[in-house]
Amino acid sequence: MPQARYKQLVDRLSEDIRQGRLKPGTALPTHRRLATREGISLATATRTYAELQAMGLVSGEVGRGTFVREPIPFGDGVEMHVASGDLLDLSFNYPALPMQTDLLRTALRQLASAGELESVLRYQPHGGRPHEKAIVAAHLKSRGLSVAADEVLITCGAIHALACAAMSLLRPGDAVAVDALSYPGIQVVAELCGLELVALPASGPGLDPDALDALCRRRKIRAVYCMPTLHNPLGWVMPLAQRDALIAVARRRGLLLLEDGTYAFLEKKAPAPLAALAPDITVYVSSLSKSVAAGLRFGFACAPAALVPRIHRAIRATVWNTPTLVTSLCCGWLQDGTVARLEQEKRRDAVARQRIVSTVLAQFEMVRHPASYFVWLPLPAGVRSDAVAMRLKEDNVLVSTAAPYAVGSQPPHAIRLALGSVSHADLKRALEKVGDVVASLDC
Ligand SMILES: Cc1ncc(COP(=O)(O)O)c(C=O)c1O
């Protein structure tokens, strides 16, 4: 086939995918069928699919065929587009180990053949069925939390748990204290619930109890949002004494503690969660998004028994119940030890990724935890974070600036690198580009 016609075929198929005429998940013809249909050689058909794969538009699965890929989330995760296959995403963390697709395939087959499927078709109790809550409660023991099954609520991810807690336990106008650099989702929740976020200086290693106390002296604060173990984006783990001091302030000032443990599984040696130290005033939220897979949307909250009915109502108003299929799947993995195994492997994986960072970006001062999936990289004076992000994007590397993390003040010039979503080789390649771009702008 002449070069021009071969290119035309690649162009035609890629356009069909980009325009949505070939939908994600569509099985494409076998190489042989494509060759017959287009009147081309088998080698050319294979080359066509290889090129589409390199563009990130299709995936070839051994023994199964070639499929149109899902678009990759881009930017703030709302705008979706089909990314070039060479796009290196250091802006979002969706850590997945290579064997997880097979794990999912096997679990789905088991569910289809042996699972109780009738219940999937019916409404279920808000926040999970009793046996599922008991399974999550057992899992929370590995986080140092001893909770009763009826203090657990199953949600569609940690952000859903956080939103349900905020909308049911807080009122519009309430002020919530947070670190000046914090997980961006809290800003979206606050905006939608009419909450005011009040920033405390992000001095580390965690929310500052003295600064919180001083703030409460000046004005009415209703709650605190914090990530005592594996703070995102700074990787802090709050020492026990600081947790105790924070709880003492919360008790004295009548504050509700919203504790986010989404990344906590990565640090086994962390002190007890606030929800274990002060269970009567803490709502704990977390999920399997980072330890298993973000696309499953499986999360949970545990809350003092008196607050559970209100959070139930928020779950009812938002999803009624989490999708039973996913809940069954995740509870199966929690129960048979799969989640514990994945957590262990991801702890190793995160450490290995941080080692790559240490080698490639050795010349930079960074803020990070040795077993976390992210790095906070303050930029040299005079280097703008938006310029760095823009230059890297032109080079097919996505990073996040400090802006989405900054609460109520001018964001510092820093970038946040998510390490979990690309292969180790691609991570090294992307970090080298980060180092080169920062160095080229630092003059
Ligand atoms: C600290 C923190 N909390 C919550 C979430 C949301 O997690 P989920 O995907 O379970 O909603 C994230 C996601 O990155 C996060 O970093």
Short mmCIF file of C-alpha atoms and ligand atoms in Angstrom, two decimals:
data_model
loop_
_atom_site.label_atom_id
_atom_site.label_comp_id
_atom_site.label_asym_id
_atom_site.label_seq_id
_atom_site.Cartn_x
_atom_site.Cartn_y
_atom_site.Cartn_z
CA MET A 1 0.00 0.00 0.00
CA PRO A 2 1.47 3.37 -0.90
CA GLN A 3 2.50 5.50 2.09
CA ALA A 4 -0.23 8.07 1.34
CA ARG A 5 -3.06 5.52 1.46
CA TYR A 6 -1.73 3.93 4.64
CA LYS A 7 -1.61 7.36 6.29
CA GLN A 8 -5.13 8.05 5.03
CA LEU A 9 -6.37 4.90 6.78
CA VAL A 10 -4.71 5.91 10.06
CA ASP A 11 -6.18 9.42 9.66
CA ARG A 12 -9.65 8.07 8.92
CA LEU A 13 -9.72 5.69 11.89
CA SER A 14 -8.25 8.25 14.29
CA GLU A 15 -10.81 10.82 13.16
CA ASP A 16 -13.63 8.29 13.65
CA ILE A 17 -12.38 7.74 17.23
CA ARG A 18 -11.88 11.43 18.02
CA GLN A 19 -15.30 12.34 16.66
CA GLY A 20 -16.93 9.54 18.68
CA ARG A 21 -18.08 7.59 15.61
CA LEU A 22 -16.09 4.69 17.05
CA LYS A 23 -16.98 4.65 20.73
CA PRO A 24 -14.64 3.72 23.63
CA GLY A 25 -14.64 -0.04 24.14
CA THR A 26 -15.53 -0.83 20.49
CA ALA A 27 -13.81 -4.00 19.31
CA LEU A 28 -12.04 -3.24 16.02
CA PRO A 29 -11.73 -5.85 13.23
CA THR A 30 -8.92 -8.36 13.54
CA HIS A 31 -5.76 -7.48 11.64
CA ARG A 32 -6.72 -10.02 8.96
CA ARG A 33 -10.28 -8.63 8.58
CA LEU A 34 -8.98 -5.07 8.39
CA ALA A 35 -6.52 -6.14 5.69
CA THR A 36 -9.29 -7.80 3.65
CA ARG A 37 -11.73 -4.94 4.14
CA GLU A 38 -9.27 -2.25 3.12
CA GLY A 39 -7.45 -4.29 0.46
CA ILE A 40 -4.11 -3.97 2.25
CA SER A 41 -1.47 -6.45 3.37
CA LEU A 42 -1.57 -8.05 6.81
CA ALA A 43 1.68 -6.26 7.70
CA THR A 44 0.13 -2.90 6.82
CA ALA A 45 -2.96 -3.64 8.91
CA THR A 46 -0.68 -4.47 11.85
CA ARG A 47 1.29 -1.27 11.28
CA THR A 48 -1.97 0.74 11.19
CA TYR A 49 -3.06 -0.57 14.59
CA ALA A 50 0.45 -0.06 15.99
CA GLU A 51 0.31 3.58 14.96
CA LEU A 52 -3.16 4.07 16.47
CA GLN A 53 -1.88 2.45 19.67
CA ALA A 54 1.11 4.78 19.76
CA MET A 55 -1.33 7.69 19.44
CA GLY A 56 -3.14 6.41 22.53
CA LEU A 57 -6.35 5.80 20.61
CA VAL A 58 -6.59 2.01 20.77
CA SER A 59 -5.29 -0.73 22.99
CA GLY A 60 -4.25 -4.19 21.85
CA GLU A 61 -5.02 -6.97 24.33
CA VAL A 62 -3.26 -10.27 23.73
CA GLY A 63 -5.73 -12.96 22.68
CA ARG A 64 -8.69 -10.56 22.79
CA GLY A 65 -8.18 -8.07 19.99
CA THR A 66 -7.92 -4.33 19.48
CA PHE A 67 -10.24 -1.90 21.26
CA VAL A 68 -10.94 1.84 21.16
CA ARG A 69 -9.52 3.33 24.36
CA GLU A 70 -11.33 5.44 26.93
CA PRO A 71 -10.37 9.12 26.74
CA ILE A 72 -7.87 10.17 29.38
CA PRO A 73 -9.03 12.83 31.88
CA PHE A 74 -7.25 16.07 31.19
CA GLY A 75 -6.65 19.27 33.14
CA ASP A 76 -9.17 19.57 35.94
CA GLY A 77 -10.68 16.17 35.19
CA VAL A 78 -13.88 17.66 33.82
CA GLU A 79 -12.83 18.29 30.26
CA MET A 80 -12.28 14.95 28.57
CA HIS A 81 -10.42 14.40 25.34
CA VAL A 82 -8.58 11.67 23.58
CA ALA A 83 -5.01 12.28 24.59
CA SER A 84 -2.01 11.51 22.50
CA GLY A 85 -0.56 8.14 23.46
CA ASP A 86 2.60 9.89 24.47
CA LEU A 87 0.90 12.01 27.12
CA LEU A 88 2.57 11.61 30.52
CA ASP A 89 0.08 12.47 33.24
CA LEU A 90 1.70 13.71 36.45
CA SER A 91 -1.36 15.79 37.34
CA PHE A 92 -3.70 13.07 38.62
CA ASN A 93 -3.01 9.99 40.71
CA TYR A 94 -4.83 6.87 39.64
CA PRO A 95 -2.30 4.24 40.67
CA ALA A 96 -2.96 0.84 39.14
CA LEU A 97 -0.64 -2.15 39.03
CA PRO A 98 -0.33 -4.02 35.73
CA MET A 99 -2.21 -7.11 36.92
CA GLN A 100 -5.30 -5.21 38.04
CA THR A 101 -7.18 -5.51 34.75
CA ASP A 102 -6.95 -9.29 34.98
CA LEU A 103 -7.99 -9.16 38.60
CA LEU A 104 -11.10 -7.23 37.59
CA ARG A 105 -11.88 -9.61 34.73
CA THR A 106 -11.64 -12.62 37.06
CA ALA A 107 -13.76 -10.98 39.77
CA LEU A 108 -16.45 -10.03 37.25
CA ARG A 109 -16.53 -13.59 35.91
CA GLN A 110 -16.87 -14.94 39.46
CA LEU A 111 -19.67 -12.48 40.20
CA ALA A 112 -21.46 -13.47 37.01
CA SER A 113 -21.25 -17.18 37.71
CA ALA A 114 -21.48 -17.43 41.48
CA GLY A 115 -22.61 -14.04 42.74
CA GLU A 116 -26.10 -13.24 43.94
CA LEU A 117 -27.19 -11.04 41.03
CA GLU A 118 -30.85 -10.51 41.89
CA SER A 119 -29.97 -7.81 44.45
CA VAL A 120 -28.03 -5.82 41.85
CA LEU A 121 -31.34 -4.97 40.20
CA ARG A 122 -33.01 -3.60 43.34
CA TYR A 123 -32.64 -0.51 45.54
CA GLN A 124 -30.45 -1.19 48.55
CA PRO A 125 -30.14 0.58 51.93
CA HIS A 126 -28.39 3.97 51.83
CA GLY A 127 -24.81 3.62 52.97
CA GLY A 128 -24.58 -0.13 52.40
CA ARG A 129 -26.08 -3.41 53.54
CA PRO A 130 -25.21 -4.58 57.08
CA HIS A 131 -22.79 -7.31 55.94
CA GLU A 132 -20.99 -4.85 53.64
CA LYS A 133 -20.64 -2.28 56.43
CA ALA A 134 -19.23 -5.02 58.65
CA ILE A 135 -16.63 -5.83 55.98
CA VAL A 136 -15.60 -2.15 55.74
CA ALA A 137 -15.48 -1.90 59.55
CA ALA A 138 -13.11 -4.90 59.59
CA HIS A 139 -10.94 -3.21 56.95
CA LEU A 140 -10.78 -0.03 59.01
CA LYS A 141 -9.04 -2.01 61.76
CA SER A 142 -5.98 -2.04 59.47
CA ARG A 143 -6.11 1.78 59.70
CA GLY A 144 -6.15 1.67 63.48
CA LEU A 145 -9.89 2.29 63.68
CA SER A 146 -12.19 0.19 65.75
CA VAL A 147 -15.73 1.02 64.67
CA ALA A 148 -19.07 -0.75 64.75
CA ALA A 149 -20.63 -1.74 61.43
CA ASP A 150 -23.50 0.69 61.94
CA GLU A 151 -21.08 3.61 62.26
CA VAL A 152 -19.89 2.92 58.69
CA LEU A 153 -21.42 4.41 55.55
CA ILE A 154 -20.46 3.23 52.08
CA THR A 155 -20.17 6.02 49.51
CA CYS A 156 -19.11 6.65 45.92
CA GLY A 157 -15.53 7.57 46.76
CA ALA A 158 -14.00 9.73 49.50
CA ILE A 159 -15.13 12.98 47.85
CA HIS A 160 -18.73 11.75 48.04
CA ALA A 161 -18.27 10.88 51.70
CA LEU A 162 -16.83 14.34 52.35
CA ALA A 163 -19.61 16.08 50.43
CA CYS A 164 -22.32 14.08 52.23
CA ALA A 165 -20.77 14.87 55.62
CA ALA A 166 -20.50 18.58 54.76
CA MET A 167 -24.01 18.92 53.36
CA SER A 168 -25.64 17.06 56.24
CA LEU A 169 -23.61 18.20 59.25
CA LEU A 170 -22.72 21.79 58.37
CA ARG A 171 -24.83 24.78 57.39
CA PRO A 172 -24.34 27.45 54.74
CA GLY A 173 -22.19 30.20 56.23
CA ASP A 174 -20.29 27.86 58.57
CA ALA A 175 -16.54 28.45 58.69
CA VAL A 176 -14.21 25.48 58.25
CA ALA A 177 -10.50 25.72 59.08
CA VAL A 178 -8.08 24.11 56.62
CA ASP A 179 -4.39 24.20 55.82
CA ALA A 180 -3.51 26.98 53.38
CA LEU A 181 -2.48 24.20 50.99
CA SER A 182 -5.03 21.44 50.92
CA TYR A 183 -6.78 18.83 48.75
CA PRO A 184 -8.66 20.78 46.03
CA GLY A 185 -11.90 18.78 46.45
CA ILE A 186 -12.59 20.52 49.77
CA GLN A 187 -12.87 23.83 47.91
CA VAL A 188 -15.50 22.42 45.55
CA VAL A 189 -17.46 20.94 48.46
CA ALA A 190 -17.25 24.21 50.40
CA GLU A 191 -18.42 26.24 47.42
CA LEU A 192 -21.44 24.01 46.80
CA CYS A 193 -22.41 23.83 50.48
CA GLY A 194 -21.94 27.58 51.05
CA LEU A 195 -19.13 27.01 53.56
CA GLU A 196 -16.35 29.48 54.19
CA LEU A 197 -12.87 27.96 54.20
CA VAL A 198 -10.47 29.74 56.53
CA ALA A 199 -6.81 29.00 55.85
CA LEU A 200 -4.25 28.29 58.55
CA PRO A 201 -0.56 28.73 57.66
CA ALA A 202 0.71 25.50 56.10
CA SER A 203 3.74 25.29 58.37
CA GLY A 204 3.75 21.50 58.87
CA PRO A 205 3.82 18.74 59.78
CA GLY A 206 0.04 19.12 59.77
CA LEU A 207 -2.68 21.49 60.86
CA ASP A 208 -1.28 23.81 63.53
CA PRO A 209 -3.31 23.52 66.80
CA ASP A 210 -2.02 26.85 68.20
CA ALA A 211 -2.92 28.71 65.03
CA LEU A 212 -6.34 27.01 65.11
CA ASP A 213 -6.88 28.04 68.72
CA ALA A 214 -5.89 31.63 67.95
CA LEU A 215 -8.29 31.65 65.00
CA CYS A 216 -11.14 30.35 67.19
CA ARG A 217 -10.46 33.19 69.64
CA ARG A 218 -10.98 35.71 66.85
CA ARG A 219 -14.04 34.19 65.18
CA LYS A 220 -16.56 31.36 65.15
CA ILE A 221 -15.22 28.21 63.50
CA ARG A 222 -17.50 25.19 63.13
CA ALA A 223 -15.25 22.44 61.79
CA VAL A 224 -11.75 21.47 60.68
CA TYR A 225 -10.81 19.56 57.52
CA CYS A 226 -7.45 17.82 57.66
CA MET A 227 -5.36 14.88 56.43
CA PRO A 228 -3.26 13.85 59.45
CA THR A 229 -1.69 10.87 57.63
CA LEU A 230 -0.27 11.60 54.18
CA HIS A 231 -1.40 15.14 53.64
CA ASN A 232 -2.12 15.93 50.00
CA PRO A 233 -0.12 17.73 48.56
CA LEU A 234 2.63 17.98 51.21
CA GLY A 235 2.97 14.36 52.38
CA TRP A 236 2.97 15.28 56.07
CA VAL A 237 2.24 12.76 58.80
CA MET A 238 1.11 14.55 61.93
CA PRO A 239 2.87 13.32 65.10
CA LEU A 240 0.75 11.95 67.94
CA ALA A 241 1.37 14.94 70.24
CA GLN A 242 0.12 17.30 67.55
CA ARG A 243 -2.97 15.13 67.01
CA ASP A 244 -3.67 15.24 70.74
CA ALA A 245 -3.22 19.01 70.79
CA LEU A 246 -5.55 19.43 67.81
CA ILE A 247 -8.20 17.30 69.52
CA ALA A 248 -7.85 19.33 72.73
CA VAL A 249 -8.51 22.55 70.80
CA ALA A 250 -11.43 20.93 68.97
CA ARG A 251 -13.01 19.83 72.26
CA ARG A 252 -12.47 23.20 73.90
CA ARG A 253 -13.93 25.09 70.94
CA GLY A 254 -16.71 22.63 70.03
CA LEU A 255 -15.35 21.80 66.57
CA LEU A 256 -16.26 18.90 64.30
CA LEU A 257 -13.21 17.16 62.83
CA LEU A 258 -13.39 16.02 59.21
CA GLU A 259 -10.49 13.62 58.81
CA ASP A 260 -9.49 12.52 55.31
CA GLY A 261 -7.54 9.24 55.18
CA THR A 262 -7.56 8.71 51.42
CA TYR A 263 -3.79 8.17 51.21
CA ALA A 264 -3.32 6.90 54.78
CA PHE A 265 -2.81 3.28 53.70
CA LEU A 266 0.63 4.25 52.38
CA GLU A 267 2.07 4.89 55.86
CA LYS A 268 1.64 1.85 58.11
CA LYS A 269 3.55 3.36 61.02
CA ALA A 270 1.44 6.50 61.39
CA PRO A 271 -0.01 7.40 64.80
CA ALA A 272 -3.67 6.57 65.42
CA PRO A 273 -6.23 8.44 63.31
CA LEU A 274 -8.15 11.31 64.94
CA ALA A 275 -11.26 9.14 64.56
CA ALA A 276 -9.66 6.60 66.93
CA LEU A 277 -8.43 9.24 69.39
CA ALA A 278 -11.64 11.28 69.38
CA PRO A 279 -14.39 9.14 67.82
CA ASP A 280 -17.21 11.26 69.27
CA ILE A 281 -16.24 14.41 67.33
CA THR A 282 -14.63 13.01 64.16
CA VAL A 283 -15.98 11.97 60.78
CA TYR A 284 -13.40 9.87 58.91
CA VAL A 285 -13.56 9.57 55.11
CA SER A 286 -11.52 7.40 52.80
CA SER A 287 -11.82 5.11 49.78
CA LEU A 288 -10.26 2.41 47.65
CA SER A 289 -9.46 4.96 44.92
CA LYS A 290 -5.72 4.98 45.49
CA SER A 291 -5.25 1.53 47.02
CA VAL A 292 -7.32 -0.28 44.38
CA ALA A 293 -8.68 1.88 41.54
CA ALA A 294 -10.22 5.35 41.28
CA GLY A 295 -12.73 4.35 38.60
CA LEU A 296 -14.53 1.97 40.94
CA ARG A 297 -15.83 4.91 42.99
CA PHE A 298 -15.91 2.99 46.25
CA GLY A 299 -15.45 4.99 49.43
CA PHE A 300 -16.66 5.13 52.99
CA ALA A 301 -17.16 7.31 56.01
CA CYS A 302 -17.33 6.42 59.66
CA ALA A 303 -19.02 8.77 62.04
CA PRO A 304 -20.26 8.95 65.63
CA ALA A 305 -23.53 6.99 65.83
CA ALA A 306 -25.54 10.16 66.52
CA LEU A 307 -24.45 11.70 63.20
CA VAL A 308 -24.95 8.61 61.03
CA PRO A 309 -28.67 9.18 60.23
CA ARG A 310 -27.95 12.67 58.86
CA ILE A 311 -25.18 11.44 56.58
CA HIS A 312 -27.52 8.62 55.48
CA ARG A 313 -29.96 11.25 54.26
CA ALA A 314 -27.27 12.95 52.20
CA ILE A 315 -26.40 9.60 50.60
CA ARG A 316 -30.08 9.04 49.91
CA ALA A 317 -30.37 12.47 48.28
CA THR A 318 -27.32 11.98 46.10
CA VAL A 319 -27.12 8.33 44.98
CA TRP A 320 -29.72 6.47 47.15
CA ASN A 321 -27.24 3.61 47.40
CA THR A 322 -23.84 3.03 45.87
CA PRO A 323 -24.01 0.76 42.80
CA THR A 324 -24.51 -2.74 44.19
CA LEU A 325 -22.29 -4.34 41.58
CA VAL A 326 -19.24 -2.28 42.55
CA THR A 327 -20.02 -2.58 46.25
CA SER A 328 -20.18 -6.39 45.98
CA LEU A 329 -16.96 -6.48 43.98
CA CYS A 330 -15.05 -4.26 46.42
CA CYS A 331 -16.41 -6.02 49.50
CA GLY A 332 -15.30 -9.32 47.94
CA TRP A 333 -11.79 -7.92 47.50
CA LEU A 334 -11.76 -6.54 51.04
CA GLN A 335 -12.82 -9.88 52.41
CA ASP A 336 -10.51 -12.18 50.44
CA GLY A 337 -7.38 -10.13 51.19
CA THR A 338 -6.98 -8.65 47.69
CA VAL A 339 -7.17 -5.08 48.99
CA ALA A 340 -4.60 -5.78 51.71
CA ARG A 341 -2.29 -7.29 49.08
CA LEU A 342 -2.71 -4.36 46.70
CA GLU A 343 -2.09 -1.90 49.53
CA GLN A 344 1.15 -3.68 50.38
CA GLU A 345 2.28 -3.70 46.75
CA LYS A 346 1.40 -0.05 46.30
CA ARG A 347 3.40 0.89 49.40
CA ARG A 348 6.41 -0.75 47.72
CA ASP A 349 5.54 0.84 44.40
CA ALA A 350 5.27 4.34 45.91
CA VAL A 351 8.66 3.94 47.61
CA ALA A 352 10.21 2.81 44.30
CA ARG A 353 8.72 5.83 42.53
CA GLN A 354 10.04 8.21 45.18
CA ARG A 355 13.48 6.68 44.60
CA ILE A 356 13.20 7.57 40.91
CA VAL A 357 12.37 11.13 41.99
CA SER A 358 15.44 11.19 44.28
CA THR A 359 17.67 10.20 41.38
CA VAL A 360 16.21 12.35 38.62
CA LEU A 361 15.41 15.52 40.58
CA ALA A 362 18.31 15.32 43.05
CA GLN A 363 19.18 18.99 42.49
CA PHE A 364 15.83 20.26 43.84
CA GLU A 365 14.54 20.83 47.38
CA MET A 366 11.21 19.02 47.55
CA VAL A 367 8.48 18.48 50.12
CA ARG A 368 7.40 14.84 50.15
CA HIS A 369 6.99 11.64 52.10
CA PRO A 370 9.22 8.68 51.14
CA ALA A 371 6.19 6.42 50.61
CA SER A 372 3.75 8.79 48.96
CA TYR A 373 2.48 9.05 45.43
CA PHE A 374 3.19 12.77 45.09
CA VAL A 375 5.87 15.42 45.34
CA TRP A 376 5.59 19.13 46.06
CA LEU A 377 8.28 20.96 44.13
CA PRO A 378 8.77 24.62 45.11
CA LEU A 379 10.24 26.44 42.12
CA PRO A 380 13.40 28.57 42.17
CA ALA A 381 12.76 32.31 42.69
CA GLY A 382 11.69 33.90 39.41
CA VAL A 383 10.34 30.69 37.87
CA ARG A 384 6.59 30.86 37.39
CA SER A 385 4.54 27.69 37.96
CA ASP A 386 2.13 28.43 35.09
CA ALA A 387 5.08 28.85 32.70
CA VAL A 388 6.51 25.51 33.84
CA ALA A 389 3.13 23.76 33.47
CA MET A 390 2.60 25.29 30.02
CA ARG A 391 6.05 24.35 28.73
CA LEU A 392 5.65 20.82 30.06
CA LYS A 393 2.22 20.50 28.47
CA GLU A 394 3.73 21.43 25.11
CA ASP A 395 6.14 18.59 25.78
CA ASN A 396 3.23 16.21 26.57
CA VAL A 397 3.76 16.19 30.35
CA LEU A 398 0.85 17.26 32.54
CA VAL A 399 1.59 18.65 36.00
CA SER A 400 -0.49 20.64 38.45
CA THR A 401 0.40 24.13 39.61
CA ALA A 402 -0.13 25.16 43.24
CA ALA A 403 -3.28 27.12 42.34
CA PRO A 404 -5.92 24.38 42.88
CA TYR A 405 -4.38 23.55 46.29
CA ALA A 406 -4.14 27.10 47.62
CA VAL A 407 -6.95 28.25 49.92
CA GLY A 408 -7.71 31.95 50.09
CA SER A 409 -4.29 33.37 49.30
CA GLN A 410 -1.83 33.86 46.51
CA PRO A 411 -0.60 30.40 45.44
CA PRO A 412 3.15 29.88 45.85
CA HIS A 413 5.21 29.11 42.77
CA ALA A 414 5.37 25.35 43.09
CA ILE A 415 4.18 22.35 41.13
CA ARG A 416 2.68 19.14 42.38
CA LEU A 417 3.78 15.94 40.69
CA ALA A 418 1.53 12.89 40.87
CA LEU A 419 3.75 9.84 40.55
CA GLY A 420 1.24 7.01 40.39
CA SER A 421 -0.40 7.08 36.97
CA VAL A 422 2.39 6.21 34.51
CA SER A 423 4.88 3.34 34.24
CA HIS A 424 8.21 3.62 36.06
CA ALA A 425 10.02 4.16 32.75
CA ASP A 426 7.59 6.91 31.72
CA LEU A 427 7.85 8.48 35.17
CA LYS A 428 11.62 8.75 34.78
CA ARG A 429 11.18 10.24 31.29
CA ALA A 430 8.57 12.75 32.53
CA LEU A 431 10.65 13.77 35.56
CA GLU A 432 13.66 14.35 33.32
CA LYS A 433 11.52 16.71 31.27
CA VAL A 434 10.37 18.45 34.48
CA GLY A 435 14.01 18.92 35.54
CA ASP A 436 14.99 20.24 32.09
CA VAL A 437 12.09 22.69 31.86
CA VAL A 438 12.60 24.11 35.36
CA ALA A 439 16.34 24.46 34.73
CA SER A 440 15.75 26.14 31.35
CA LEU A 441 13.42 28.73 32.94
CA ASP A 442 15.74 29.36 35.88
CA CYS A 443 18.10 31.94 34.46
C1 LIG B 1 -6.93 13.80 50.01
C2 LIG B 1 -7.95 13.29 49.05
N1 LIG B 1 -9.20 13.10 49.49
C3 LIG B 1 -10.16 12.64 48.67
C4 LIG B 1 -9.88 12.35 47.36
C5 LIG B 1 -10.98 11.83 46.49
O1 LIG B 1 -10.92 10.46 46.43
P1 LIG B 1 -12.05 9.59 45.74
O2 LIG B 1 -11.55 9.28 44.36
O3 LIG B 1 -12.15 8.38 46.58
O4 LIG B 1 -13.30 10.38 45.72
C6 LIG B 1 -8.61 12.54 46.85
C7 LIG B 1 -8.31 12.26 45.45
O5 LIG B 1 -7.24 12.51 44.94
C8 LIG B 1 -7.61 13.03 47.72
O6 LIG B 1 -6.37 13.23 47.32
#
